[in-house]
Amino acid sequence: MRTMVRAATIAVVAASLGACAAAGPERPGFLSTYAALPPSKPKGRAHIREYVDKARIAQIRRVSLEPTIMTPGADAGAALTEEERRAVLREIDAQVCFRLSRWFEIVPATDPADARARAAVTWITPTGRASSAASATAGLIMPLPVTFRVPGGLGGLGVEAELIETATNQQVAAIAWTRQAMPIGGDTPSLARHGDALQFAEPFAEAVTTTLTPTKGEKGEKVEKRQKREIKNGQDPCAAYGARFRASSMAAGMLTNMYVPTRREAAVSSAEPKAPPVEKGVKN
């Protein structure tokens, strides 16, 4: 029995090495400029290209959020349904709002803002239902301190985002982020084809927040940390997305050993005015 478990573990680890190298398209063309983005590098479980003008970002206080979009062909490998696409976009909108609102004043698109944030899904790979079911079953039968996923059917997500300064209509920060589920680690299996993508919305939003709240200056010196904002009851700018913490989904996951999506409300009205076009090719 030990020999079989050891062999299976080696196979999963070997497969995970291949998963680490997987990444989405490098330059799908959503950002207004890629001039300041460095080459992609691994950061935690994701691959990231990021840039921020630290002097200009320090002056930004009020931010409006554009609805996340999906670029043409982002799910060309295996198309999602329209409902699955909407769910992923809503979750990204919600998580970005939740995290940025802790550091910036989030305002509607109709109100004056120092900058606006825009994002797009550029690459998405569905989660395999059969492999997820097998992984969950194995985890219930033989609980382990780490999550093992059956190789094959590992979902992935790639997102690009940028912050456009209102006064200049130019990019002051940008990030290109990709992540694929790994056979070994903490990526929970899901029967939902967009399960991995939904789970990755949160770490993407965390990466965006880290990029937009630098703690060091251009020369590596420490800078004054942006003060964290208090979200008071009844004054949550992201309330239209529902609860920030969803206990029901967590409880269901503990019972089934799987990620169980819950419906996320949409916060942006289609009646809101469109943002002005971004000036393409501006070098920072």
Short mmCIF file of C-alpha atoms in Angstrom, two decimals:
data_model
loop_
_atom_site.label_atom_id
_atom_site.label_comp_id
_atom_site.label_asym_id
_atom_site.label_seq_id
_atom_site.Cartn_x
_atom_site.Cartn_y
_atom_site.Cartn_z
CA MET A 1 0.00 0.00 0.00
CA ARG A 2 2.78 2.44 0.93
CA THR A 3 4.53 1.68 -2.35
CA MET A 4 1.37 2.47 -4.31
CA VAL A 5 0.83 5.74 -2.43
CA ARG A 6 4.48 6.70 -2.95
CA ALA A 7 4.25 5.97 -6.68
CA ALA A 8 1.07 7.99 -6.99
CA THR A 9 2.63 10.88 -5.12
CA ILE A 10 5.67 10.90 -7.41
CA ALA A 11 3.40 10.91 -10.45
CA VAL A 12 1.40 13.84 -9.12
CA VAL A 13 4.52 15.85 -8.24
CA ALA A 14 5.96 15.21 -11.69
CA ALA A 15 2.75 16.40 -13.28
CA SER A 16 2.76 19.49 -11.09
CA LEU A 17 6.14 20.53 -12.48
CA GLY A 18 4.59 20.66 -15.92
CA ALA A 19 1.63 22.64 -14.63
CA CYS A 20 3.96 25.29 -13.19
CA ALA A 21 5.20 26.14 -16.68
CA ALA A 22 1.73 26.65 -18.15
CA ALA A 23 0.77 30.25 -18.80
CA GLY A 24 -1.66 32.25 -20.87
CA PRO A 25 -0.89 34.53 -23.83
CA GLU A 26 1.77 37.12 -23.11
CA ARG A 27 0.42 40.12 -25.05
CA PRO A 28 -3.24 39.81 -26.03
CA GLY A 29 -3.56 43.57 -26.54
CA PHE A 30 -5.96 44.70 -23.81
CA LEU A 31 -3.64 47.06 -21.94
CA SER A 32 -3.14 50.56 -23.30
CA THR A 33 0.62 49.99 -23.31
CA TYR A 34 3.03 47.17 -22.44
CA ALA A 35 6.14 49.36 -22.65
CA ALA A 36 6.90 49.38 -18.93
CA LEU A 37 5.98 45.76 -18.14
CA PRO A 38 8.99 43.54 -17.37
CA PRO A 39 9.19 39.87 -18.48
CA SER A 40 6.88 37.42 -16.73
CA LYS A 41 8.20 35.80 -13.57
CA PRO A 42 6.77 33.30 -11.10
CA LYS A 43 5.41 34.83 -7.92
CA GLY A 44 3.89 32.31 -5.57
CA ARG A 45 1.66 30.09 -7.71
CA ALA A 46 1.13 32.69 -10.42
CA HIS A 47 3.14 34.22 -13.26
CA ILE A 48 3.14 38.01 -13.10
CA ARG A 49 4.23 41.03 -15.09
CA GLU A 50 3.63 44.24 -13.16
CA TYR A 51 4.42 47.94 -13.31
CA VAL A 52 3.52 50.93 -11.15
CA ASP A 53 4.55 54.58 -11.23
CA LYS A 54 5.09 54.87 -7.49
CA ALA A 55 5.16 58.66 -7.39
CA ARG A 56 1.88 59.05 -9.28
CA ILE A 57 0.07 56.19 -7.53
CA ALA A 58 0.75 57.89 -4.19
CA GLN A 59 -1.44 60.82 -5.29
CA ILE A 60 -4.45 58.67 -6.19
CA ARG A 61 -7.24 58.45 -3.62
CA ARG A 62 -10.56 58.06 -5.50
CA VAL A 63 -10.93 55.17 -7.95
CA SER A 64 -13.82 54.06 -10.16
CA LEU A 65 -14.07 50.46 -11.36
CA GLU A 66 -15.03 49.46 -14.89
CA PRO A 67 -16.76 46.08 -15.33
CA THR A 68 -14.31 43.31 -16.19
CA ILE A 69 -14.59 42.04 -19.76
CA MET A 70 -13.45 38.90 -21.58
CA THR A 71 -11.23 39.35 -24.61
CA PRO A 72 -12.19 37.53 -27.84
CA GLY A 73 -10.81 33.99 -27.86
CA ALA A 74 -9.94 33.95 -24.15
CA ASP A 75 -11.69 30.58 -23.79
CA ALA A 76 -10.98 29.36 -27.31
CA GLY A 77 -9.47 26.10 -26.02
CA ALA A 78 -12.79 24.97 -24.52
CA ALA A 79 -15.56 27.54 -24.54
CA LEU A 80 -17.51 28.30 -21.39
CA THR A 81 -21.23 28.95 -21.40
CA GLU A 82 -22.44 32.55 -21.27
CA GLU A 83 -23.58 32.00 -17.68
CA GLU A 84 -20.16 30.64 -16.68
CA ARG A 85 -18.44 33.63 -18.29
CA ARG A 86 -20.69 36.08 -16.47
CA ALA A 87 -20.05 34.34 -13.16
CA VAL A 88 -16.26 34.59 -13.57
CA LEU A 89 -16.44 38.27 -14.56
CA ARG A 90 -18.73 39.09 -11.61
CA GLU A 91 -16.42 37.32 -9.19
CA ILE A 92 -13.39 39.24 -10.45
CA ASP A 93 -15.35 42.51 -10.18
CA ALA A 94 -16.38 41.65 -6.63
CA GLN A 95 -12.94 40.58 -5.40
CA VAL A 96 -11.19 43.60 -6.94
CA CYS A 97 -13.78 45.89 -5.33
CA PHE A 98 -13.47 44.16 -1.94
CA ARG A 99 -9.70 44.53 -1.83
CA LEU A 100 -9.16 47.93 -3.41
CA SER A 101 -11.86 49.45 -1.20
CA ARG A 102 -9.62 48.76 1.80
CA TRP A 103 -7.03 51.19 0.43
CA PHE A 104 -8.85 53.52 -2.00
CA GLU A 105 -12.17 55.33 -1.99
CA ILE A 106 -14.28 53.48 -4.57
CA VAL A 107 -16.67 55.79 -6.39
CA PRO A 108 -19.30 55.28 -9.13
CA ALA A 109 -18.31 55.94 -12.73
CA THR A 110 -20.51 59.06 -12.67
CA ASP A 111 -18.52 60.66 -9.81
CA PRO A 112 -15.16 62.46 -10.08
CA ALA A 113 -12.23 60.06 -9.62
CA ASP A 114 -8.45 60.32 -9.68
CA ALA A 115 -8.23 57.14 -11.74
CA ARG A 116 -10.23 54.27 -13.12
CA ALA A 117 -9.37 50.58 -12.99
CA ARG A 118 -10.11 48.32 -15.94
CA ALA A 119 -9.53 44.57 -16.32
CA ALA A 120 -10.02 41.78 -18.84
CA VAL A 121 -9.86 38.01 -18.76
CA THR A 122 -7.37 37.07 -21.48
CA TRP A 123 -7.13 33.33 -20.95
CA ILE A 124 -9.30 30.74 -19.23
CA THR A 125 -9.19 26.96 -19.13
CA PRO A 126 -12.19 25.00 -17.74
CA THR A 127 -11.95 22.71 -14.75
CA GLY A 128 -12.36 19.00 -15.52
CA ARG A 129 -15.39 17.60 -13.74
CA ALA A 130 -14.38 13.92 -13.85
CA SER A 131 -10.87 14.53 -12.52
CA SER A 132 -12.20 16.85 -9.80
CA ALA A 133 -14.72 14.24 -8.66
CA ALA A 134 -11.97 11.62 -8.47
CA SER A 135 -9.75 13.99 -6.49
CA ALA A 136 -12.49 14.85 -4.03
CA THR A 137 -13.39 11.20 -3.50
CA ALA A 138 -9.78 10.27 -2.88
CA GLY A 139 -9.44 13.11 -0.39
CA LEU A 140 -12.45 11.93 1.60
CA ILE A 141 -11.27 8.32 1.66
CA MET A 142 -7.65 9.11 2.53
CA PRO A 143 -7.40 12.63 4.08
CA LEU A 144 -4.01 14.29 3.62
CA PRO A 145 -2.58 17.62 4.88
CA VAL A 146 -2.33 18.90 1.29
CA THR A 147 -4.75 18.76 -1.64
CA PHE A 148 -3.98 16.33 -4.44
CA ARG A 149 -5.63 16.79 -7.84
CA VAL A 150 -5.82 14.10 -10.47
CA PRO A 151 -3.71 15.35 -13.42
CA GLY A 152 -5.85 16.43 -16.34
CA GLY A 153 -8.67 18.93 -16.24
CA LEU A 154 -6.77 21.52 -14.20
CA GLY A 155 -8.37 24.91 -14.76
CA GLY A 156 -6.55 28.19 -15.33
CA LEU A 157 -7.12 31.93 -15.47
CA GLY A 158 -5.27 34.85 -17.03
CA VAL A 159 -6.24 38.47 -16.34
CA GLU A 160 -4.78 41.84 -17.24
CA ALA A 161 -5.61 45.08 -15.45
CA GLU A 162 -4.45 48.66 -15.41
CA LEU A 163 -5.10 51.91 -13.61
CA ILE A 164 -5.71 54.92 -15.86
CA GLU A 165 -5.09 58.37 -14.41
CA THR A 166 -8.03 60.68 -15.06
CA ALA A 167 -6.01 63.87 -15.51
CA THR A 168 -3.72 62.44 -18.21
CA ASN A 169 -5.76 59.44 -19.45
CA GLN A 170 -2.54 57.45 -19.18
CA GLN A 171 -1.53 54.22 -17.48
CA VAL A 172 0.01 54.59 -14.01
CA ALA A 173 -0.03 50.89 -13.10
CA ALA A 174 -0.57 47.57 -14.86
CA ILE A 175 -0.48 43.85 -14.20
CA ALA A 176 -0.62 40.75 -16.37
CA TRP A 177 -1.40 37.72 -14.19
CA THR A 178 -1.84 34.02 -14.99
CA ARG A 179 -2.33 30.96 -12.83
CA GLN A 180 -3.19 27.33 -13.44
CA ALA A 181 -4.35 24.82 -10.86
CA MET A 182 -1.66 22.42 -9.68
CA PRO A 183 -1.97 18.69 -8.98
CA ILE A 184 -0.43 19.19 -5.54
CA GLY A 185 -1.05 22.13 -3.27
CA GLY A 186 -4.11 24.06 -2.15
CA ASP A 187 -6.24 24.27 -5.30
CA THR A 188 -9.56 22.69 -4.38
CA PRO A 189 -11.30 20.56 -7.04
CA SER A 190 -14.74 21.57 -8.28
CA LEU A 191 -17.54 20.06 -10.37
CA ALA A 192 -18.12 23.49 -11.89
CA ARG A 193 -16.30 23.99 -15.21
CA HIS A 194 -15.40 27.52 -14.08
CA GLY A 195 -14.55 26.42 -10.53
CA ASP A 196 -10.79 27.05 -10.71
CA ALA A 197 -11.29 30.41 -12.44
CA LEU A 198 -13.71 31.52 -9.72
CA GLN A 199 -11.25 30.54 -7.00
CA PHE A 200 -8.42 32.41 -8.73
CA ALA A 201 -10.36 35.69 -8.80
CA GLU A 202 -9.38 36.33 -5.17
CA PRO A 203 -5.58 35.85 -5.53
CA PHE A 204 -5.69 37.95 -8.70
CA ALA A 205 -7.39 40.77 -6.77
CA GLU A 206 -4.79 40.43 -4.03
CA ALA A 207 -2.02 40.75 -6.62
CA VAL A 208 -3.65 43.89 -8.05
CA THR A 209 -3.85 45.42 -4.58
CA THR A 210 -0.20 44.61 -3.85
CA THR A 211 0.85 46.28 -7.11
CA LEU A 212 -1.19 49.42 -6.37
CA THR A 213 0.01 49.77 -2.77
CA PRO A 214 3.83 49.68 -2.97
CA THR A 215 5.79 49.86 0.27
CA LYS A 216 9.12 50.80 -1.33
CA GLY A 217 10.15 53.70 -3.56
CA GLU A 218 11.83 53.63 -6.97
CA LYS A 219 15.26 53.13 -5.37
CA GLY A 220 14.12 50.53 -2.85
CA GLU A 221 13.69 52.97 0.00
CA LYS A 222 10.76 52.57 2.36
CA VAL A 223 7.80 54.85 1.66
CA GLU A 224 4.88 55.85 3.83
CA LYS A 225 2.37 53.04 3.82
CA ARG A 226 -1.09 53.88 2.49
CA GLN A 227 -3.55 54.01 5.35
CA LYS A 228 -6.06 51.19 5.41
CA ARG A 229 -9.67 52.32 5.11
CA GLU A 230 -12.41 51.24 7.51
CA ILE A 231 -15.52 49.78 5.92
CA LYS A 232 -18.43 50.81 8.15
CA ASN A 233 -21.75 49.02 8.32
CA GLY A 234 -24.12 50.36 5.69
CA GLN A 235 -21.31 52.16 3.83
CA ASP A 236 -19.71 49.33 1.89
CA PRO A 237 -19.11 50.50 -1.72
CA CYS A 238 -19.12 46.84 -2.80
CA ALA A 239 -22.37 45.87 -1.04
CA ALA A 240 -24.14 45.18 -4.33
CA TYR A 241 -21.92 42.12 -4.79
CA GLY A 242 -23.19 40.50 -1.62
CA ALA A 243 -21.28 39.32 1.43
CA ARG A 244 -17.50 39.62 1.48
CA PHE A 245 -17.27 36.34 3.41
CA ARG A 246 -19.47 33.42 2.38
CA ALA A 247 -19.76 30.90 5.18
CA SER A 248 -22.24 28.71 3.29
CA SER A 249 -19.80 28.02 0.46
CA MET A 250 -17.01 27.21 2.92
CA ALA A 251 -19.25 24.85 4.88
CA ALA A 252 -20.31 23.04 1.71
CA GLY A 253 -16.68 22.69 0.71
CA MET A 254 -15.74 21.14 4.04
CA LEU A 255 -18.50 18.57 3.68
CA THR A 256 -17.75 17.61 0.07
CA ASN A 257 -14.00 18.28 -0.13
CA MET A 258 -14.79 20.42 -3.18
CA TYR A 259 -15.18 24.07 -4.09
CA VAL A 260 -18.89 24.88 -4.37
CA PRO A 261 -19.65 28.13 -6.24
CA THR A 262 -22.37 30.45 -4.98
CA ARG A 263 -24.21 32.99 -7.08
CA ARG A 264 -22.66 36.45 -7.06
CA GLU A 265 -24.80 39.50 -7.73
CA ALA A 266 -23.77 42.03 -10.38
CA ALA A 267 -23.09 45.52 -9.08
CA VAL A 268 -22.66 47.53 -12.26
CA SER A 269 -25.69 48.85 -14.10
CA SER A 270 -25.66 48.65 -17.87
CA ALA A 271 -27.01 52.21 -17.86
CA GLU A 272 -23.74 53.65 -16.59
CA PRO A 273 -21.88 55.83 -19.12
CA LYS A 274 -18.98 54.33 -20.98
CA ALA A 275 -15.48 55.43 -19.97
CA PRO A 276 -13.47 57.51 -22.43
CA PRO A 277 -11.15 55.55 -24.73
CA VAL A 278 -7.68 54.86 -23.39
CA GLU A 279 -4.81 56.52 -25.21
CA LYS A 280 -2.97 53.59 -26.78
CA GLY A 281 0.79 53.26 -26.96
CA VAL A 282 1.60 55.86 -24.30
CA LYS A 283 5.05 55.28 -22.88
CA ASN A 284 5.52 55.92 -19.20
#
